[in-house]
Short mmCIF file of C-alpha atoms in Angstrom, two decimals:
data_model
loop_
_atom_site.label_atom_id
_atom_site.label_comp_id
_atom_site.label_asym_id
_atom_site.label_seq_id
_atom_site.Cartn_x
_atom_site.Cartn_y
_atom_site.Cartn_z
CA MET W 86 82.89 115.77 128.28
CA ASN W 87 81.76 114.66 131.71
CA LEU W 88 81.12 110.92 131.83
CA THR W 89 82.20 108.35 134.39
CA LEU W 90 84.42 105.52 133.25
CA ALA W 91 81.52 103.18 134.08
CA GLU W 92 79.29 105.05 131.61
CA VAL W 93 82.06 104.85 128.99
CA ALA W 94 82.41 101.10 129.52
CA ARG W 95 78.67 100.49 129.22
CA CYS W 96 78.50 102.61 126.06
CA LEU W 97 81.27 100.47 124.53
CA GLY W 98 79.64 97.20 125.55
CA ALA W 99 82.06 96.39 128.38
CA LEU W 100 81.40 95.58 132.04
CA PRO W 101 82.52 98.29 134.48
CA ASP W 102 85.19 97.26 136.98
CA ASP W 103 85.45 98.38 140.57
CA GLY W 104 86.19 102.07 140.82
CA PHE W 105 84.83 102.91 137.37
CA GLU W 106 81.79 104.70 138.86
CA GLU W 107 84.04 107.11 140.77
CA THR W 108 86.38 107.86 137.85
CA VAL W 109 85.29 110.90 135.83
CA ILE W 110 86.54 111.34 132.27
CA THR W 111 87.15 114.95 131.29
CA GLU W 112 88.51 114.65 127.75
CA VAL W 113 89.24 112.11 125.02
CA LYS W 114 92.67 112.01 123.38
CA THR W 115 94.25 110.07 120.51
CA ASP W 116 97.72 111.65 120.85
CA SER W 117 99.61 110.28 123.85
CA ARG W 118 101.80 113.41 123.97
CA THR W 119 98.81 115.56 124.95
CA VAL W 120 97.35 113.27 127.63
CA THR W 121 96.86 114.73 131.10
CA GLY W 122 95.11 113.57 134.26
CA GLY W 123 91.53 112.39 133.73
CA ASP W 124 91.86 111.85 129.97
CA LEU W 125 90.62 108.78 128.12
CA PHE W 126 93.18 107.57 125.57
CA PHE W 127 92.06 105.77 122.42
CA CYS W 128 94.68 103.60 120.70
CA ILE W 129 94.15 104.45 117.02
CA ALA W 130 96.20 102.60 114.41
CA GLY W 131 97.05 104.95 111.52
CA GLU W 132 99.25 104.79 108.44
CA ASN W 133 102.38 105.93 110.27
CA PHE W 134 101.74 105.23 113.96
CA ASP W 135 99.82 102.74 116.09
CA GLY W 136 98.44 104.23 119.28
CA HIS W 137 98.80 100.86 121.05
CA GLU W 138 102.55 101.42 121.07
CA PHE W 139 102.06 104.63 123.05
CA ALA W 140 99.51 103.43 125.59
CA ALA W 141 102.13 103.18 128.37
CA GLN W 142 103.19 106.76 127.66
CA ALA W 143 99.56 107.87 127.90
CA ALA W 144 99.19 106.10 131.22
CA LYS W 145 102.29 107.84 132.57
CA GLY W 146 100.78 111.14 131.44
CA GLY W 147 97.79 110.54 133.69
CA ALA W 148 95.28 108.72 131.48
CA ALA W 149 92.30 107.51 133.51
CA ALA W 150 91.91 104.58 131.10
CA VAL W 151 92.97 103.28 127.71
CA ILE W 152 90.70 101.94 124.94
CA ALA W 153 92.49 99.24 122.94
CA SER W 154 91.72 96.61 120.32
CA ARG W 155 94.61 94.28 121.17
CA MET W 156 96.48 93.22 124.26
CA ILE W 157 99.02 95.72 125.57
CA ASP W 158 101.60 95.38 128.34
CA ASP W 159 103.00 97.65 131.04
CA VAL W 160 100.04 100.01 131.16
CA ASP W 161 99.44 101.34 134.64
CA CYS W 162 95.74 102.21 134.24
CA PRO W 163 92.49 100.40 133.32
CA VAL W 164 92.27 99.05 129.76
CA ILE W 165 88.90 98.57 128.04
CA MET W 166 89.05 96.17 125.11
CA VAL W 167 86.98 96.75 121.97
CA ARG W 168 86.95 95.17 118.53
CA ASP W 169 87.66 98.43 116.64
CA THR W 170 88.89 101.56 118.42
CA VAL W 171 87.76 103.97 115.65
CA ALA W 172 84.24 102.52 115.70
CA ALA W 173 84.29 102.66 119.50
CA LEU W 174 85.26 106.34 119.36
CA GLY W 175 82.20 106.96 117.20
CA ARG W 176 79.93 105.03 119.58
CA LEU W 177 81.17 107.04 122.53
CA ALA W 178 80.52 110.32 120.67
CA ALA W 179 76.98 109.21 119.86
CA CYS W 180 76.40 108.29 123.52
CA TRP W 181 77.68 111.68 124.64
CA ARG W 182 75.41 113.49 122.18
CA ASP W 183 72.39 111.54 123.54
CA THR W 184 73.42 112.38 127.10
CA CYS W 185 73.61 116.09 126.25
CA GLY W 186 70.38 116.16 124.26
CA ALA W 187 71.84 118.58 121.71
CA LYS W 188 70.30 119.23 118.30
CA LEU W 189 72.84 118.16 115.68
CA VAL W 190 73.23 119.64 112.20
CA ALA W 191 75.30 117.53 109.81
CA VAL W 192 76.79 119.34 106.80
CA THR W 193 78.27 117.57 103.77
CA GLY W 194 78.82 118.19 100.06
CA THR W 195 81.56 118.25 97.44
CA ALA W 196 82.39 121.93 97.83
CA GLY W 197 81.52 124.65 100.30
CA LYS W 198 80.71 122.44 103.28
CA THR W 199 83.25 124.09 105.58
CA THR W 200 82.10 127.54 104.44
CA VAL W 201 78.48 126.59 105.13
CA LYS W 202 79.41 125.14 108.52
CA GLU W 203 81.27 128.30 109.53
CA LEU W 204 78.55 130.63 108.23
CA LEU W 205 75.80 128.64 109.90
CA TYR W 206 77.73 128.65 113.16
CA ASN W 207 78.05 132.43 112.97
CA VAL W 208 74.31 132.77 112.39
CA VAL W 209 73.09 130.23 114.93
CA SER W 210 75.45 131.28 117.73
CA GLN W 211 73.70 134.64 117.86
CA ARG W 212 70.72 132.91 119.44
CA PHE W 213 71.96 129.57 120.79
CA ALA W 214 75.03 128.21 122.51
CA THR W 215 76.62 126.38 119.58
CA ALA W 216 79.43 123.90 118.93
CA LYS W 217 81.24 123.10 115.69
CA ASN W 218 84.13 120.98 114.52
CA TYR W 219 87.44 122.77 114.05
CA ARG W 220 88.39 123.49 110.42
CA ASN W 221 87.82 120.19 108.58
CA PHE W 222 88.04 117.70 111.46
CA ASN W 223 85.33 115.79 109.68
CA ASN W 224 86.39 112.16 109.24
CA GLN W 225 85.90 109.01 111.33
CA ILE W 226 88.27 110.37 113.97
CA GLY W 227 87.77 114.13 113.67
CA LEU W 228 83.95 114.01 113.80
CA PRO W 229 83.64 112.04 117.07
CA LEU W 230 86.47 113.99 118.70
CA SER W 231 84.66 117.22 117.78
CA MET W 232 81.40 115.90 119.23
CA LEU W 233 83.17 114.82 122.41
CA LYS W 234 84.59 118.33 122.84
CA ALA W 235 81.09 119.80 122.70
CA THR W 236 79.33 120.44 125.99
CA ALA W 237 75.88 119.81 127.42
CA GLU W 238 75.38 123.58 127.61
CA GLN W 239 75.71 123.92 123.82
CA GLU W 240 72.21 123.49 122.41
CA VAL W 241 73.15 123.12 118.72
CA TRP W 242 76.10 121.14 117.37
CA ILE W 243 77.04 121.94 113.77
CA MET W 244 79.24 119.16 112.43
CA GLU W 245 80.86 118.82 109.01
CA LEU W 246 81.12 115.32 107.51
CA GLY W 247 83.78 114.66 104.85
CA ILE W 248 84.03 111.51 102.77
CA SER W 249 86.50 110.29 100.17
CA ARG W 250 85.60 106.64 99.53
CA ARG W 251 82.63 104.30 99.43
CA GLY W 252 81.49 103.36 102.90
CA ASP W 253 82.74 106.53 104.61
CA MET W 254 79.29 108.06 105.00
CA GLU W 255 77.87 104.76 106.27
CA GLU W 256 80.42 105.00 109.09
CA LEU W 257 79.99 108.72 109.80
CA ALA W 258 76.23 109.21 109.47
CA PRO W 259 75.15 106.94 112.36
CA VAL W 260 77.63 108.73 114.63
CA ALA W 261 76.08 112.11 113.77
CA SER W 262 72.49 110.85 113.52
CA PRO W 263 71.42 114.38 112.59
CA ASP W 264 68.26 116.27 113.36
CA LEU W 265 69.05 118.44 110.34
CA ALA W 266 71.03 117.08 107.38
CA VAL W 267 72.49 119.65 104.96
CA ILE W 268 73.95 118.74 101.55
CA THR W 269 75.53 121.71 99.79
CA ASN W 270 76.12 120.25 96.32
CA VAL W 271 77.72 117.37 94.43
CA GLY W 272 80.44 117.42 91.80
CA PRO W 273 83.54 115.59 90.58
CA GLY W 274 85.40 115.42 93.89
CA HIS W 275 87.05 112.32 95.38
CA LEU W 276 86.22 110.36 92.23
CA GLU W 277 89.13 108.03 92.98
CA GLY W 278 87.16 106.64 95.90
CA LEU W 279 83.56 107.35 94.84
CA GLY W 280 83.63 106.41 91.13
CA ASN W 281 81.65 109.12 89.32
CA GLU W 282 79.28 111.99 90.06
CA ALA W 283 76.33 109.61 90.47
CA GLY W 284 78.44 107.73 93.02
CA VAL W 285 79.18 111.01 94.79
CA ALA W 286 75.48 111.86 94.93
CA SER W 287 74.61 108.41 96.25
CA ALA W 288 77.33 108.57 98.90
CA LYS W 289 76.41 112.07 100.08
CA THR W 290 72.68 111.38 100.27
CA SER W 291 73.22 108.20 102.29
CA LEU W 292 73.52 110.67 105.19
CA LEU W 293 69.74 111.04 104.96
CA ARG W 294 69.26 107.39 106.01
CA SER W 295 70.49 108.37 109.47
CA LEU W 296 68.15 111.33 109.96
CA ARG W 297 66.45 111.18 113.33
CA GLN W 298 62.68 110.75 113.46
CA GLY W 299 61.13 114.08 112.56
CA GLY W 300 64.42 115.30 111.11
CA THR W 301 64.76 117.62 108.12
CA ALA W 302 66.90 117.39 104.98
CA VAL W 303 68.16 120.61 103.33
CA VAL W 304 69.40 119.84 99.81
CA SER W 305 70.48 121.88 96.79
CA ARG W 306 68.10 121.83 93.83
CA ASP W 307 70.86 122.98 91.46
CA TYR W 308 72.26 119.46 90.98
CA PRO W 309 69.72 117.02 89.49
CA LEU W 310 71.74 113.94 90.49
CA LEU W 311 71.73 115.12 94.10
CA TRP W 312 68.11 116.23 94.24
CA ASN W 313 66.80 113.04 92.65
CA ALA W 314 68.91 110.86 94.94
CA ALA W 315 67.56 112.78 97.94
CA LEU W 316 63.97 112.35 96.77
CA GLU W 317 64.45 108.58 96.82
CA LEU W 318 65.26 108.72 100.54
CA VAL W 319 63.27 111.69 101.86
CA GLY W 320 59.76 112.48 100.74
CA SER W 321 60.00 116.25 100.93
CA PRO W 322 63.50 117.69 101.34
CA VAL W 323 63.83 121.44 101.75
CA GLY W 324 65.33 122.82 98.56
CA PHE W 325 67.58 125.82 98.02
CA THR W 326 69.28 127.33 94.98
CA GLY W 327 72.00 129.77 94.03
CA HIS W 328 69.87 131.08 91.15
CA ASP W 329 66.47 132.63 90.61
CA ALA W 330 64.14 129.65 90.70
CA PRO W 331 60.37 130.02 90.95
CA GLY W 332 58.89 127.64 93.49
CA THR W 333 62.04 127.36 95.62
CA ASP W 334 61.68 129.05 99.00
CA PHE W 335 65.37 129.73 99.62
CA CYS W 336 67.24 131.48 96.82
CA ALA W 337 70.32 133.66 96.66
CA ARG W 338 71.76 135.58 93.74
CA PHE W 339 75.21 137.12 93.36
CA LEU W 340 74.95 140.80 92.41
CA GLY W 341 78.65 141.50 91.93
CA ALA W 342 81.52 142.83 93.99
CA ASP W 343 81.67 146.15 95.81
CA GLU W 344 84.68 148.46 95.67
CA SER W 345 86.58 146.50 98.35
CA GLY W 346 85.96 143.16 96.66
CA ASP W 347 83.25 141.97 99.07
CA GLY W 348 80.30 140.20 97.47
CA ARG W 349 76.80 141.66 97.19
CA PHE W 350 73.97 139.16 97.31
CA LEU W 351 70.19 139.17 97.14
CA LEU W 352 68.69 136.57 99.49
CA HIS W 353 65.07 135.42 99.25
CA THR W 354 63.28 133.36 101.92
CA PRO W 355 59.63 132.84 102.89
CA GLU W 356 60.06 135.90 105.16
CA GLY W 357 60.97 138.17 102.27
CA GLU W 358 64.12 139.49 100.62
CA VAL W 359 67.26 141.22 101.82
CA GLU W 360 70.31 142.56 100.01
CA LEU W 361 73.52 142.09 101.95
CA THR W 362 77.28 142.39 101.64
CA ALA W 363 79.43 139.44 102.68
CA PRO W 364 83.17 138.82 103.19
CA PHE W 365 83.23 136.45 100.23
CA CYS W 366 82.61 136.96 96.55
CA GLY W 367 81.35 135.00 93.58
CA ALA W 368 78.31 133.32 92.13
CA HIS W 369 79.39 130.00 93.64
CA TYR W 370 78.90 131.48 97.13
CA ALA W 371 75.23 132.22 96.42
CA GLU W 372 74.34 128.56 96.91
CA ASN W 373 76.17 128.58 100.24
CA LEU W 374 74.18 131.60 101.39
CA ALA W 375 70.86 130.09 100.32
CA CYS W 376 71.82 126.85 102.05
CA VAL W 377 72.59 128.64 105.32
CA ALA W 378 69.31 130.55 105.15
CA ALA W 379 67.33 127.33 104.69
CA ALA W 380 69.10 125.55 107.55
CA ALA W 381 68.82 128.56 109.87
CA HIS W 382 65.10 128.91 109.13
CA HIS W 383 64.52 125.32 110.20
CA LEU W 384 66.45 125.98 113.41
CA GLY W 385 64.07 128.81 114.25
CA LEU W 386 66.16 131.79 113.14
CA THR W 387 64.90 134.76 111.14
CA LEU W 388 66.05 136.40 107.93
CA ASP W 389 67.44 139.28 110.01
CA ASP W 390 69.46 136.74 112.05
CA VAL W 391 70.91 135.32 108.85
CA ALA W 392 71.86 138.73 107.47
CA ALA W 393 73.48 139.80 110.75
CA GLY W 394 75.40 136.54 111.13
CA VAL W 395 76.70 136.54 107.56
CA GLN W 396 77.77 140.18 107.63
CA SER W 397 79.65 139.74 110.92
CA MET W 398 81.61 136.81 109.52
CA ALA W 399 85.39 137.17 109.37
CA ALA W 400 87.11 136.14 106.13
CA ASP W 401 88.84 132.75 106.24
CA PRO W 402 92.58 133.21 105.56
CA GLN W 403 92.68 130.42 102.94
CA ARG W 404 89.21 130.54 101.41
CA PHE W 405 89.05 133.19 98.70
CA CYS W 406 90.70 135.61 101.10
CA ARG W 407 91.53 138.87 99.36
CA LYS W 408 94.87 140.43 100.25
CA LEU W 409 95.65 143.84 98.78
CA GLY W 410 99.13 145.23 98.22
CA GLY W 411 99.25 148.46 96.22
CA GLY W 412 97.35 147.79 93.05
CA VAL W 413 97.71 143.99 93.23
CA MET W 414 94.98 141.89 94.81
CA VAL W 415 96.10 138.37 95.81
CA ILE W 416 93.23 135.94 96.30
CA ASP W 417 94.38 133.18 98.66
CA ASP W 418 92.05 130.25 97.96
CA THR W 419 94.60 127.59 98.85
CA TYR W 420 92.60 125.54 101.34
CA ASN W 421 91.72 122.90 98.75
CA ALA W 422 90.49 122.41 95.20
CA ASN W 423 88.20 120.24 93.11
CA PRO W 424 86.71 120.87 89.64
CA LEU W 425 83.59 122.52 91.08
CA SER W 426 85.38 124.97 93.35
CA MET W 427 88.21 125.62 90.88
CA ALA W 428 85.85 126.71 88.12
CA GLY W 429 83.88 128.94 90.47
CA SER W 430 86.97 130.65 91.84
CA ILE W 431 88.51 131.28 88.41
CA ARG W 432 85.31 132.80 87.04
CA THR W 433 84.88 135.02 90.09
CA ALA W 434 88.52 136.15 89.94
CA ARG W 435 88.01 137.05 86.28
CA GLU W 436 84.95 139.11 87.13
CA MET W 437 86.77 140.89 89.97
CA ALA W 438 89.73 141.68 87.73
CA GLY W 439 87.56 143.45 85.19
CA ASP W 440 89.87 145.26 82.75
CA ARG W 441 92.93 144.58 84.91
CA PRO W 442 95.29 141.66 84.22
CA LEU W 443 94.36 138.32 85.80
CA VAL W 444 97.17 135.96 86.81
CA LEU W 445 96.33 132.38 87.79
CA VAL W 446 98.62 130.39 90.08
CA LEU W 447 97.06 126.94 90.12
CA GLY W 448 97.84 123.40 91.21
CA ASP W 449 96.58 119.88 90.63
CA MET W 450 93.16 118.73 91.82
CA ARG W 451 93.85 115.49 93.64
CA GLU W 452 91.84 112.28 94.23
CA LEU W 453 90.10 112.27 90.85
CA GLY W 454 91.13 108.72 89.90
CA GLU W 455 90.55 107.78 86.26
CA GLU W 456 88.86 111.13 85.69
CA ALA W 457 92.03 113.10 86.51
CA ILE W 458 93.21 113.67 82.93
CA PRO W 459 89.88 114.76 81.40
CA ARG W 460 89.02 116.89 84.43
CA HIS W 461 92.34 118.73 84.18
CA GLU W 462 91.80 119.22 80.45
CA GLU W 463 88.42 120.76 81.34
CA LEU W 464 90.21 123.00 83.80
CA GLY W 465 92.35 124.20 80.91
CA LYS W 466 89.19 125.19 79.03
CA VAL W 467 87.91 127.13 82.03
CA ILE W 468 91.25 128.94 82.15
CA ARG W 469 91.00 129.77 78.45
CA GLU W 470 87.58 131.38 79.00
CA ALA W 471 89.09 133.54 81.74
CA ALA W 472 91.75 134.93 79.35
CA PRO W 473 94.51 135.32 81.98
CA ALA W 474 97.64 137.39 81.42
CA MET W 475 99.68 134.43 82.70
CA VAL W 476 99.16 130.97 84.17
CA PHE W 477 101.59 129.47 86.66
CA TYR W 478 100.98 125.81 87.39
CA LYS W 479 102.21 123.30 89.95
CA GLY W 480 101.68 119.55 89.75
CA ASP W 481 101.73 116.43 87.62
CA HIS W 482 98.89 117.51 85.31
CA PHE W 483 100.64 120.52 83.79
CA LEU W 484 100.50 119.06 80.27
CA ASP W 485 96.83 118.03 80.60
CA VAL W 486 95.83 121.55 81.67
CA GLU W 487 98.02 123.07 78.95
CA ARG W 488 96.33 120.87 76.35
CA GLY W 489 92.89 122.12 77.40
CA PHE W 490 94.07 125.72 77.68
CA GLY W 491 95.86 125.83 74.36
CA GLY W 492 98.06 128.71 75.49
CA TYR W 493 101.38 129.44 77.16
CA MET W 494 101.82 128.38 80.79
CA ARG W 495 104.76 128.40 83.19
CA ARG W 496 105.62 125.94 85.91
CA ALA W 497 105.29 127.61 89.30
CA GLY W 498 108.30 125.93 90.90
CA GLU W 499 109.39 126.80 94.42
CA PRO W 500 108.50 130.21 95.94
CA ASP W 501 111.82 131.84 94.99
CA GLU W 502 111.53 130.66 91.37
CA PHE W 503 107.92 131.78 91.22
CA LEU W 504 108.75 135.25 92.50
CA GLU W 505 111.49 135.67 89.88
CA ALA W 506 108.98 134.81 87.16
CA TRP W 507 106.37 137.11 88.74
CA ARG W 508 108.76 140.06 88.67
CA GLU W 509 109.28 139.52 84.95
CA LEU W 510 105.59 140.25 84.37
CA CYS W 511 105.97 143.82 85.71
CA ILE W 512 102.34 143.90 86.84
CA SER W 513 101.56 146.86 89.11
CA LYS W 514 97.77 146.48 89.01
CA GLY W 515 95.87 143.25 88.72
CA VAL W 516 94.34 140.22 90.40
CA VAL W 517 96.18 137.00 91.24
CA LEU W 518 94.28 133.83 92.19
CA VAL W 519 96.23 131.11 94.01
CA LYS W 520 94.44 127.74 94.30
CA GLY W 521 95.18 124.02 94.30
CA SER W 522 94.71 120.85 96.32
CA ARG W 523 95.81 120.98 99.93
CA SER W 524 98.71 118.55 99.55
CA LEU W 525 100.49 120.88 97.12
CA LYS W 526 100.90 123.59 99.81
CA MET W 527 99.93 126.36 97.43
CA GLU W 528 99.78 128.70 100.43
CA LEU W 529 103.58 128.91 100.27
CA LEU W 530 103.28 130.60 96.87
CA ALA W 531 100.44 132.84 98.07
CA ASN W 532 102.38 133.89 101.16
CA ALA W 533 105.53 134.60 99.14
CA LEU W 534 103.62 136.79 96.72
CA CYS W 535 101.86 138.64 99.55
CA ARG W 536 105.23 139.45 101.09
CA GLU W 537 106.51 140.60 97.72
CA VAL W 538 103.68 143.09 97.16
CA ASN W 539 103.09 143.88 100.87
CA ALA W 540 99.53 142.57 100.65
CA GLU W 541 97.23 142.63 103.66
CA ALA W 542 93.90 140.85 104.12
CA GLN W 543 90.74 142.68 103.09
CA GLY W 544 87.19 142.10 104.23
CA GLY W 545 85.79 141.25 107.61
CA PRO W 546 82.80 141.95 109.82
CA LYS W 547 80.48 144.70 108.63
#
């Protein structure tokens, strides 16, 4: 970022003081421990810490100014007062985006939004200087901080927006104010805060209210609740599908896995068709691929650009990342889980296992509210269809999943306990899927198993 403190003050509705015009802000920080000379420090009040209590420390670290929502003492730098520091952070990010003149792509959805963001970045950056938010820095603090890290030289900003409760998108969407809004899908995720799937569809599509004039909406046609909600807000959204669908310009179909476990896909666009191999696998990734193709097309990229960008993509270490040790393939899909992504991953793991044993190491799907019990029972039914050799489970919904499964399951326990139970299976060839909500730290189980079987990551740029 390269704004003067006077420009910051005017953006936030404050009057610049003497010297503000000569003070240049280089970066925005919310952690006082990382503040250096020229930084602008925002006092954010969180669940565990209140940034106002660390304003003096930020000033000592060299902060050019502090943004606060209440009076603070002993701060040896300018203080700009605002009503709400989180909202002010968003306003500053929007001002910076307007100053840069970048084209912004906003990506949201229940599942796959980070995958789509990363894929689209890989495709678009072949032709344009491109920015993106890191991992899932996608909330009311992460989104504006990501936008403020982007530069004027980056022509396209691809930003993921994540929501978990009613009102989140109404706060995020005006900050992004996208030229291109992308909605990957909707499903039973974050039901605790969004109510039901219709509530999820309504919340996700409220992003479209903040589309810039002349902007484009790219929306999945595979989810009627989503498509119909989008039609109420945008006259002609661009549709895509992960299936064969006559009349839809952007389609992708999963053709199966190759010998290394990479996925083969057939992609159809108005330019024609291409068959490609990608460092991810499963029918649920077809919708992500079609989504990326639709978004890229409306950013001026070709089908060849899409194929090259997808095939040069490196596998994410916690998103269906295949790690092979001897005859055992460990699929590390521990980044997060909801009913939509869980079902897709289990079915793909079953297909990849073929005649070999499939072992599932699963954990709770969090933030489902009143739907938690029935959704975990449904998970048990998905597991039953996959006919695993063994199920290890971690979390409070063990009994609910077991009820739906109707078979024998074991509690995963801590890594050492899990490994003891794994050794009892005496499996020398097979596929193991590890997946659960982020808070359960399922990666500890995946990492322990990978060490046990000396598994190394497979897949990567083609």
